[in-house]
Short mmCIF file of C-alpha atoms and ligand atoms in Angstrom, two decimals:
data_model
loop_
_atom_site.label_atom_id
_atom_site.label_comp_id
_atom_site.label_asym_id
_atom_site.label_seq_id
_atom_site.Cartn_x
_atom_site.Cartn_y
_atom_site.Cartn_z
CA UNK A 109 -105.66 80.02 93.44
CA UNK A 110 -104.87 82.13 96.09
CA UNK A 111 -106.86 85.71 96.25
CA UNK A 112 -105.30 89.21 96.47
CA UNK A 113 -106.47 92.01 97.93
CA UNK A 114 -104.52 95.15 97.05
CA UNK A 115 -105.13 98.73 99.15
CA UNK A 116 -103.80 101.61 97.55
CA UNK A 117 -103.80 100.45 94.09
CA UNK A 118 -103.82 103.36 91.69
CA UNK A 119 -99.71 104.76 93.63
CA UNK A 120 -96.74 103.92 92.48
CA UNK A 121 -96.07 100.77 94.31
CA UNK A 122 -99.81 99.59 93.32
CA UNK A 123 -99.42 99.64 89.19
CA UNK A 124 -96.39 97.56 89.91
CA UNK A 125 -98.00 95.25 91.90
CA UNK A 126 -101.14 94.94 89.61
CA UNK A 127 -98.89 94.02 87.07
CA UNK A 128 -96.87 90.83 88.63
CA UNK A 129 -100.19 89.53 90.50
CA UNK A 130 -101.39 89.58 87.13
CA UNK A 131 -98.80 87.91 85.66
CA UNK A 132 -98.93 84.83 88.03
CA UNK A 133 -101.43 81.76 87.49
CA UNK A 134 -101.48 80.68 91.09
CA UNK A 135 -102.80 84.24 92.50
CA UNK A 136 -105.68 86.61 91.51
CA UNK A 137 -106.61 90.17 92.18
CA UNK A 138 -109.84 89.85 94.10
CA UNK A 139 -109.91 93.39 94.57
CA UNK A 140 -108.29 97.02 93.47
CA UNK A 141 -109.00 99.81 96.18
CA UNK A 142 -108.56 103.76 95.16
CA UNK A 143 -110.95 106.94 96.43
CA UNK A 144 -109.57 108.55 93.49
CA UNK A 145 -109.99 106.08 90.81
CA UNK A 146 -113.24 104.40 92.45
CA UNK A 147 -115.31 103.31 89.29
CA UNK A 148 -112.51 103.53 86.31
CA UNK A 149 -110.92 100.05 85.37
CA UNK A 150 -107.87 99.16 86.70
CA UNK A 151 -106.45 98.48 83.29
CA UNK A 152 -106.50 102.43 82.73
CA UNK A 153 -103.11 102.66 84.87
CA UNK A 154 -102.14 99.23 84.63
CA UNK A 155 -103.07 97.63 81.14
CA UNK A 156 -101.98 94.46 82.35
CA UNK A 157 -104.86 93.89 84.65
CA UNK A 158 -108.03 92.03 83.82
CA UNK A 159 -110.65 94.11 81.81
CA UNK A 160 -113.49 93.24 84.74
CA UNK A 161 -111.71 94.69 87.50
CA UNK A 162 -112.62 98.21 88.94
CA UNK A 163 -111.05 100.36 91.40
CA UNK A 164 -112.98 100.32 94.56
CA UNK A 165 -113.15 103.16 96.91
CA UNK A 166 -112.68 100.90 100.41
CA UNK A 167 -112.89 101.42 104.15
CA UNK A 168 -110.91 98.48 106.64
CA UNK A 169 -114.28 96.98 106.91
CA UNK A 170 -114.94 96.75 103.50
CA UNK A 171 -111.41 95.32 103.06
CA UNK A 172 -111.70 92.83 105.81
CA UNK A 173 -115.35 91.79 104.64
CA UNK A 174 -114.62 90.56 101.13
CA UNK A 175 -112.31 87.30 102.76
CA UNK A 176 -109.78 87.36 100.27
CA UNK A 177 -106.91 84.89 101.40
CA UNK A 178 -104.54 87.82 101.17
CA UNK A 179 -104.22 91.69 101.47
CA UNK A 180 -101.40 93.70 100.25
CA UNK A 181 -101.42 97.18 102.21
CA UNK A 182 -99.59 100.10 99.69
CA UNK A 183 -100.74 103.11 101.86
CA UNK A 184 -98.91 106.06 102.69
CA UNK A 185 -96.85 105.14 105.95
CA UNK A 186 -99.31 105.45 109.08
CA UNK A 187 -102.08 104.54 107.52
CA UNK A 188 -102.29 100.63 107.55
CA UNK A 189 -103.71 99.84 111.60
CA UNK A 190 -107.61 100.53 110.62
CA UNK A 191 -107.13 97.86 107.72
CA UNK A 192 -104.82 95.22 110.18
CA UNK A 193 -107.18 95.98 112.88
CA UNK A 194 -110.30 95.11 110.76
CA UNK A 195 -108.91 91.71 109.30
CA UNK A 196 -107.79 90.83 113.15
CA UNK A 197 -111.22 90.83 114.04
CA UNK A 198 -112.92 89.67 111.16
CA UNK A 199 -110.79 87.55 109.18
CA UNK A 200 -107.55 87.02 111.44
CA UNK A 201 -106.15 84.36 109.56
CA UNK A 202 -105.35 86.00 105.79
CA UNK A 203 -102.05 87.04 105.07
CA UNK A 204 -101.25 90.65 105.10
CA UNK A 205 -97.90 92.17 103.31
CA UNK A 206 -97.81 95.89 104.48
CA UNK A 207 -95.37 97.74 102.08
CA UNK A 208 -95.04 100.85 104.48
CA UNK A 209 -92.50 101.29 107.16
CA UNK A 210 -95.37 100.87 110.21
CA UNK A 211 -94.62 97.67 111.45
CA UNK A 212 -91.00 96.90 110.52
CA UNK A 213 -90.30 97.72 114.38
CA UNK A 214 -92.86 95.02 115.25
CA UNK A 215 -92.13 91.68 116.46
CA UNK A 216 -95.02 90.07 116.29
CA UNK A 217 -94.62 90.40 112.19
CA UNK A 218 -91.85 88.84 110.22
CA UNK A 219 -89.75 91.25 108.63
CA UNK A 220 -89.42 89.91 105.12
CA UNK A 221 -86.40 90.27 103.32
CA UNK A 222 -85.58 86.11 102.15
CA UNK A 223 -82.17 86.82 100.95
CA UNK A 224 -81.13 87.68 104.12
CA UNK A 225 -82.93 86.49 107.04
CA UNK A 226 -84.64 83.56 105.22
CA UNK A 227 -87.35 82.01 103.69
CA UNK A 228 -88.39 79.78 106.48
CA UNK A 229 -89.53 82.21 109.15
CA UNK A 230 -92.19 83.06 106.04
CA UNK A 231 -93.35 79.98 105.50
CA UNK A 232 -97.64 80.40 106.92
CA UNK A 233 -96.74 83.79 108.12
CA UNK A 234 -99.52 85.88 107.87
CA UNK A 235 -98.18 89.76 109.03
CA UNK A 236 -95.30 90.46 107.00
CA UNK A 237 -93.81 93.67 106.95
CA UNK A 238 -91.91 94.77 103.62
CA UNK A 239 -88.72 96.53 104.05
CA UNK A 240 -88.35 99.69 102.48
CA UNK A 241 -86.71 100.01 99.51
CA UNK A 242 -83.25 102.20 100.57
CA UNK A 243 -83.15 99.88 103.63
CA UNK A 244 -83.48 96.84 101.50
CA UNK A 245 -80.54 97.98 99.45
CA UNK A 246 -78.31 98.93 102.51
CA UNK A 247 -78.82 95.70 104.18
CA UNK A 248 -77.98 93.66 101.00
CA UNK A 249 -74.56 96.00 100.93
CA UNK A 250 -73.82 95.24 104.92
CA UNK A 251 -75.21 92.21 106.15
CA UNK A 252 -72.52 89.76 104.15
CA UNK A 253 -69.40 91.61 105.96
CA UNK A 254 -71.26 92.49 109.16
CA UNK A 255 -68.39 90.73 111.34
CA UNK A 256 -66.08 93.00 109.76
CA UNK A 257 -66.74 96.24 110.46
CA UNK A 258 -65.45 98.52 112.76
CA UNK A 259 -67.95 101.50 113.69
CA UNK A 260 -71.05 102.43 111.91
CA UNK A 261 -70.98 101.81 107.97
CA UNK A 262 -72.11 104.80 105.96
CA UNK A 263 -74.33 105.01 103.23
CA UNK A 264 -75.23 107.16 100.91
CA UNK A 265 -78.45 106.43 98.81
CA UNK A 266 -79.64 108.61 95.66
CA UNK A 267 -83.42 107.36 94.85
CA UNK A 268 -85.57 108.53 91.93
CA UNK A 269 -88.43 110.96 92.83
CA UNK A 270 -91.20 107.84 92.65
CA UNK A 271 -89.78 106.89 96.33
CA UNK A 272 -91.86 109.91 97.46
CA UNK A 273 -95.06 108.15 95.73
CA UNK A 274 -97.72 110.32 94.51
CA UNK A 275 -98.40 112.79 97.21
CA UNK A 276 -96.94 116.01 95.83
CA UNK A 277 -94.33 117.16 98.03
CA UNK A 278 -90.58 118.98 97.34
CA UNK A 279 -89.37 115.58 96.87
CA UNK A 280 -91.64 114.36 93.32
CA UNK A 281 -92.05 118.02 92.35
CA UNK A 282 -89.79 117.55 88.51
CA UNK A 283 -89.66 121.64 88.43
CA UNK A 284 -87.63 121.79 91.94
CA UNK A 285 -85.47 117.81 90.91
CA UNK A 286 -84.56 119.48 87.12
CA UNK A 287 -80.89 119.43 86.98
CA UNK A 288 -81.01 119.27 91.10
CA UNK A 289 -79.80 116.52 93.73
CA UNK A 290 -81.96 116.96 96.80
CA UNK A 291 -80.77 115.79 100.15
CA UNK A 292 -82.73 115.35 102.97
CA UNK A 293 -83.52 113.56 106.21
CA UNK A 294 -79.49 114.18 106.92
CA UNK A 295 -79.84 112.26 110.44
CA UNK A 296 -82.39 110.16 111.74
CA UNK A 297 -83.69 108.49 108.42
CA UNK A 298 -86.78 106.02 109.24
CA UNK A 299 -84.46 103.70 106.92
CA UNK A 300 -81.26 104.54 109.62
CA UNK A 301 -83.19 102.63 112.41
CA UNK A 302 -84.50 100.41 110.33
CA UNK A 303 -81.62 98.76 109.04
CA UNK A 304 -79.59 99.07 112.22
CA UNK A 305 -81.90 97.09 113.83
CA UNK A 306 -81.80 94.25 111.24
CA UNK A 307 -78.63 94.20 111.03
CA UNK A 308 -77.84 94.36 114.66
CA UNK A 309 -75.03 96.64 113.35
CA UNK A 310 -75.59 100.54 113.39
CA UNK A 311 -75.16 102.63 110.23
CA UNK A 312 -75.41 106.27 109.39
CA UNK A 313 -77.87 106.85 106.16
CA UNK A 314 -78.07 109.64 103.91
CA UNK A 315 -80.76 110.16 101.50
CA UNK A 316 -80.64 112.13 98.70
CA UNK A 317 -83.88 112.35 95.47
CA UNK A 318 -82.67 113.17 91.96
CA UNK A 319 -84.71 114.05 88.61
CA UNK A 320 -85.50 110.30 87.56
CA UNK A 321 -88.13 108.57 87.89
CA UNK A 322 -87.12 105.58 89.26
CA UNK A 323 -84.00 103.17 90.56
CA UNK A 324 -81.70 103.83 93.67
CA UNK A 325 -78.22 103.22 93.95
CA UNK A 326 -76.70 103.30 97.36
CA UNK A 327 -73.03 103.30 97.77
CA UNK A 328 -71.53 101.62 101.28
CA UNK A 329 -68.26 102.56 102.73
CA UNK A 330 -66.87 100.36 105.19
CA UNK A 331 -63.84 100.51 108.03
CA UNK A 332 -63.00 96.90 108.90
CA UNK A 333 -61.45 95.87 112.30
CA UNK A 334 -58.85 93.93 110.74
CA UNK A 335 -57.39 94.15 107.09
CA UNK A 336 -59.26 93.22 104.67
CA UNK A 337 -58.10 92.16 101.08
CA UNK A 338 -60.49 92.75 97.84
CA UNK A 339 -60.88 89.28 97.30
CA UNK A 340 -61.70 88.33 100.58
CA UNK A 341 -64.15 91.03 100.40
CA UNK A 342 -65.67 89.57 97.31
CA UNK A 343 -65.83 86.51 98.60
CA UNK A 344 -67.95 87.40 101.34
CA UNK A 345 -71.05 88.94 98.48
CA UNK A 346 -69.94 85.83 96.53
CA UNK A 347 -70.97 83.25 99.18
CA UNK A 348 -73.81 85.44 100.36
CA UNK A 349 -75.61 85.51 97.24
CA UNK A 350 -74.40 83.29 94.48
CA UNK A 351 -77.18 81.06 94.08
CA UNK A 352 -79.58 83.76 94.94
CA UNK A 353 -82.07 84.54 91.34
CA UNK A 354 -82.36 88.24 92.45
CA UNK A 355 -78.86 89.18 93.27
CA UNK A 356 -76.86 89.83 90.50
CA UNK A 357 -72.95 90.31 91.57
CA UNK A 358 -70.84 93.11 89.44
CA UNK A 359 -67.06 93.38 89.22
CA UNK A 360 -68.30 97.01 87.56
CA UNK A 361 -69.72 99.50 89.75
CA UNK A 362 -73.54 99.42 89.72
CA UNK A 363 -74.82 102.54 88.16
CA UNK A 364 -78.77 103.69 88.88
CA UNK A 365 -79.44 102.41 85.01
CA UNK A 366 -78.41 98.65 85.85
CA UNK A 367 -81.04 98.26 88.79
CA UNK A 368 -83.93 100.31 86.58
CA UNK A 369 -86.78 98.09 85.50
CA UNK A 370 -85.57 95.17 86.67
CA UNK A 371 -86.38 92.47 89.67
CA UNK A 372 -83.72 91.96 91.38
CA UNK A 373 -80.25 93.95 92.55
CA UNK A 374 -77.03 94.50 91.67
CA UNK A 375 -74.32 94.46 94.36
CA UNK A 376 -70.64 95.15 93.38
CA UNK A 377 -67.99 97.24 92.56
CA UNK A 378 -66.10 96.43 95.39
CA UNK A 379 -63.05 98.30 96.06
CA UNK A 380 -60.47 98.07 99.34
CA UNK A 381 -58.78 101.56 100.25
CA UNK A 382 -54.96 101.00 100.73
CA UNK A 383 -53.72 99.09 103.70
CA UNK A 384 -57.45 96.88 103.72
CA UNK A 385 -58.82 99.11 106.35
CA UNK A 386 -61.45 100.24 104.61
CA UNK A 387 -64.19 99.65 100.92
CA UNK A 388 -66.96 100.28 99.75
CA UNK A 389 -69.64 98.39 98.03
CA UNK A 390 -72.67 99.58 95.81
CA UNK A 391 -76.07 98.61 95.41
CA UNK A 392 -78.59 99.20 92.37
CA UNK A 393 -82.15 98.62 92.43
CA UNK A 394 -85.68 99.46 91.34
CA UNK A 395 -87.00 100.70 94.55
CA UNK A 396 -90.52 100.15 92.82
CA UNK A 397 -89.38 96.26 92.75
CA UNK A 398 -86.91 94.68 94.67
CA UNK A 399 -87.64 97.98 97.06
CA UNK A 400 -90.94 97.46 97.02
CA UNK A 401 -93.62 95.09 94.90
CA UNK A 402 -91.11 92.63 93.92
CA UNK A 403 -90.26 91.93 97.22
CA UNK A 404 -94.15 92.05 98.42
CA UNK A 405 -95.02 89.46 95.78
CA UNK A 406 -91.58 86.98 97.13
CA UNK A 407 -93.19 87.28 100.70
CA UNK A 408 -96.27 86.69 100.26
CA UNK A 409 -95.70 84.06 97.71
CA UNK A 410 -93.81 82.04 100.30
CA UNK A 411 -96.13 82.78 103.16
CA UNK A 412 -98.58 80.76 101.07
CA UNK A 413 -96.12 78.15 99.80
CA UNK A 414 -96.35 78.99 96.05
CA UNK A 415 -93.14 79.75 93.44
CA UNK A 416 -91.49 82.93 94.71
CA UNK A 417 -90.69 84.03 91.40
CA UNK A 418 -93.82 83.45 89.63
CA UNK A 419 -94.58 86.78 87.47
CA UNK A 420 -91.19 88.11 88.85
CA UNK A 421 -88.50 86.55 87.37
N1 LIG B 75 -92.46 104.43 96.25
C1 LIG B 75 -91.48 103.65 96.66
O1 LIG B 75 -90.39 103.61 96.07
C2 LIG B 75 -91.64 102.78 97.85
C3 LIG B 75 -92.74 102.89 98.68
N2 LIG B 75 -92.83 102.10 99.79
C4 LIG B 75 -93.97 102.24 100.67
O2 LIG B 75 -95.12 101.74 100.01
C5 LIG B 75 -96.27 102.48 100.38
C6 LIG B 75 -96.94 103.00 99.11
O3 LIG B 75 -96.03 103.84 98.44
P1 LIG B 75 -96.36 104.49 97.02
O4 LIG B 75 -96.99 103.49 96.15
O5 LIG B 75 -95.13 105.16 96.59
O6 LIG B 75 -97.44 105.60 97.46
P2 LIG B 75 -98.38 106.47 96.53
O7 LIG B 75 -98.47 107.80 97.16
O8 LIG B 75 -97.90 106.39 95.14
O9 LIG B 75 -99.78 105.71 96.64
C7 LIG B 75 -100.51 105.68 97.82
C8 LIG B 75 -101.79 104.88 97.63
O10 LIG B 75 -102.51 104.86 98.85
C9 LIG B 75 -103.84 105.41 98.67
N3 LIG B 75 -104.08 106.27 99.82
C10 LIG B 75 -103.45 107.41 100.16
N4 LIG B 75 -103.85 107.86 101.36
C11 LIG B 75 -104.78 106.98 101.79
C12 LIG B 75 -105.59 106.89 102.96
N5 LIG B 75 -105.51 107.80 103.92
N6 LIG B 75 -106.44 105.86 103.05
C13 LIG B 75 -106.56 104.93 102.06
N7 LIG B 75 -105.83 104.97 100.93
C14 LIG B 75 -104.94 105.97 100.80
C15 LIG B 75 -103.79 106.15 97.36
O11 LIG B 75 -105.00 106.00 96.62
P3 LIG B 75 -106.29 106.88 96.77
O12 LIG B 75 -105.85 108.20 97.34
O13 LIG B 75 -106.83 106.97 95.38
O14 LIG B 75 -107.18 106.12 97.68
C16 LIG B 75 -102.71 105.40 96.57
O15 LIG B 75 -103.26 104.30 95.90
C17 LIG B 75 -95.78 103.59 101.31
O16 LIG B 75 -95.96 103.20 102.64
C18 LIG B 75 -94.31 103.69 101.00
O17 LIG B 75 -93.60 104.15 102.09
C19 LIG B 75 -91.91 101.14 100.07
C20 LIG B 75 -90.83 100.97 99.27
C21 LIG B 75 -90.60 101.80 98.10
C1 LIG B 76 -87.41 109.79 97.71
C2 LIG B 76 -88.16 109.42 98.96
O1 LIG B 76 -88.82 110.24 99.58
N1 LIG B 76 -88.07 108.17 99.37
C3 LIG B 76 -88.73 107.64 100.53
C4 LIG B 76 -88.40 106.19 100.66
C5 LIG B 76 -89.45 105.29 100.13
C6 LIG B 76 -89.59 104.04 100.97
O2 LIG B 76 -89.13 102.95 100.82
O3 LIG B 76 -90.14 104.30 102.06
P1 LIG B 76 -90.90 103.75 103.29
O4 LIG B 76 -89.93 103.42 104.34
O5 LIG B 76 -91.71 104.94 103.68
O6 LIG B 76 -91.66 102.58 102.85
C7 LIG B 76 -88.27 108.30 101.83
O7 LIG B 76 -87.12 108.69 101.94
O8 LIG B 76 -89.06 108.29 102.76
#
C-alpha cells in the first residue's frame, strides 16, 4: 500500500485528487494539509474520503516528517521549494508529483505527460513535475504532426474559471465571467514556453476564461511545410493514440461538454484548409483531470509501479 501525502488539499485540484486516491486499493491518503480547513474532516469537501481523516494545517517540515512514500504538491505556483527542500533533506527518497508549473523547466525532474514522452522515464522517478492543464491539451493537439509544421502552431484555449483555483481574482470572479469571455495573458503564457519546450517546436498560446466551471477546449491551427491531406492528417492522431485508454479520437469537433467530468481527452475534428497547407485540430478536457489530478495520479502511479488507471478509469 503505498502512502499519499497531499499539500493543498481543500483547492480545486485537491477534492479531485482526494477522490481518485480514495478510490484506489493500492494507495492511501496518509495525510490532508489545509490552514483553512485545519481540524474539519476531509469528507466535508470531498465525501469520498475516509471518515478518520482531518485536514491538517502543515509546514515543509511537518510534511517531510510524517515519511509517507509519496507527496502530491497542489499549491499555488511558487510555492512548492520549502516542501521539496524539506523532503530532500529529510526523506530524499519519496516520490513527489508537483501539480504547479515550478519545475516543468527543470531537468533534474521528469516532466510527466505518458502519452507522449512515455511511461518509462517514470518508472522509480521520484520528482515529477505535472504539466499544466492548457499545455497538456496543446501538446496532445501538436506533438503527433510535429514534423509537419511550418512556423509556430497557434492555439487558442477557452478554460472554465476553476483553472484560476480558489484564490479570488478577475479570472473565478462569476459576476465579471456572466455572459463574458475573458482573454488574457495575450503573449508570453507560462503554458507558451512550456509547451514549446516539450515539443521542441514553438507555438503561440492564447488563453481565454469563460463562465463555467470547468473543462477546456483548445483549438490548434496548423500550416504544414508540405501538403497535407485529411486523412493523412488523421492518421497521424490515429497512430499516436489508438491504443491509448485516455485519448479518445473524434471525427466530430470536441466541444468543452465532451471533455467535462471525464478522465481522459478528446482530440479531433480535424479539418485541412484547401490546397493541404493548412488544419486545425481540437482538444477537450477536464483541466481538473487529465489537466491536472488525473494526470498526477498516472505519474505517480507508474513512478511506483502500480496500475495507472486504478481509481481513474
Ligand atoms: N485548477 C486547475 O485547473 C489546474 C491547476 N494546476 C496547478 O495546480 C496547483 C493547485 O491548483 P488549484 O487546486 O486550482 O489551486 P487552489 O487555489 O484551488 O488551491 C490551492 C491550495 O493550496 C493551499 N495553499 C494556498 N497557498 C498556500 C501556501 N502559501 N502555503 C501552503 N498552502 C497553500 C490552499 O489551502 P489552504 O489555503 O487552506 O492552506 C489550497 O488547498 C496550482 O499550482 C495550479 O497552477 C494545474 C493544472 C490545472
Ligand atoms: C483560467 C486560468 O487562470 N487558468 C490557469 C491555468 C491553470 C494551470 O494549469 O496552470 P498552472 O500552469 O499554473 O499549473 C492560468 O492560465 O494560469
Amino acid at each position: 500500500m503505498l502512502s499519499v501525502g497531499l499539500v493543498g488539499a481543500r483547492g480545486h485540484t485537491g477534492k479531485e485528487l482526494v477522490a481518485i486516491l480514495s478510490r484506489r486499493s493500492d494507495m492511501r491518503l496518509a495525510f490532508a494539509s489545509s490552514r483553512a480547513m485545519a481540524g474539519e474532516p476531509v469528507t466535508k469537501l470531498a465525501p469520498q474520503a475516509r471518515e478518520d481523516l482531518i485536514f491538517e494545517a502543515m509546514g515543509p517540515e511537518d510534511v517531510a516528517a510524517r515519511g509517507a512514500d509519496a507527496v502530491i504538491l497542489a499549491l499555488p505556483n511558487g510555492e512548492a521549494a520549502p516542501y521539496v527542500a524539506a523532503i530532500d533533506k529529510a526523506a530524499p527518497g519519496t516520490i513527489i508529483v508537483d501539480l504547479s508549473a515550478d519545475y516543468r523547466f527543470d531537468e533534474k525532474w521528469i516532466y510527466g505527460l505518458p502519452e507522449l514522452y512515455g511511461r518509462e522515464p517514470l518508472k522509480g522517478a521520484t520528482r515529477i513535475a505535472n504539466p499544466g492543464c492548457y499545455a497538456t491539451a496543446g501538446q496532445l493537439c501538436v506533438h503527433p504532426v510535429r514534423d509537419l509544421l511550418s512556423g509556430p502552431a497557434h492555439l487558442f484555449g477557452v478554460s472554465g474559471y476553476s483553472g484560476a483555483g480558489t484564490t479570488p481574482s478577475r479570472k473565478n470572479d462569476v459576476e465579471a465571467l456572466r455572459d463574458n469571455l475573458m482573454p488574457y495573458s495575450l503573449t508570453g503564457h507560462l503554458h507558451e514556453r512550456e509547451m514549446s519546450r516539450h515539443l521542441d517546436h514553438e507555438v503561440r498560446f492564447c488563453p481565454h476564461v469563460a463562465a463555467f466551471f470547468r473543462g477546456i477546449t483548445l483549438t490548434a491551427q496548423l500550416s504544414f511545410a508540405a501538403p497535407v491531406t485529411l486523412d493523412t492528417l488523421k492518421s497521424r492522431y490515429e497512430a499516436a493514440y489508438g491504443p491509448e485508454p485516455l485519448i479518445r479520437l473524434s471525427d466530430a469537433i470536441p466541444e468543452i461538454r465532451d471533455g467535462q467530468d471525464v478522465p481522459g481527452a478528446v482530440v479531433g475534428g480535424w479539418a485541412v484548409g484547401e490546397g493541404g497547407g493548412y488544419g486545425t485540430v481540437v482538444c477537450a478536457l477536464d483541466n481538473l483531470l487529465k489537466g491536472a489530478a488525473v494526470q498526477a495520479v498516472q505519474n505517480l502511479a507508474l513512478a511506483a509501479g502500480l496500475e495507472e488507471l486504478g481509481g481513474i478509469a
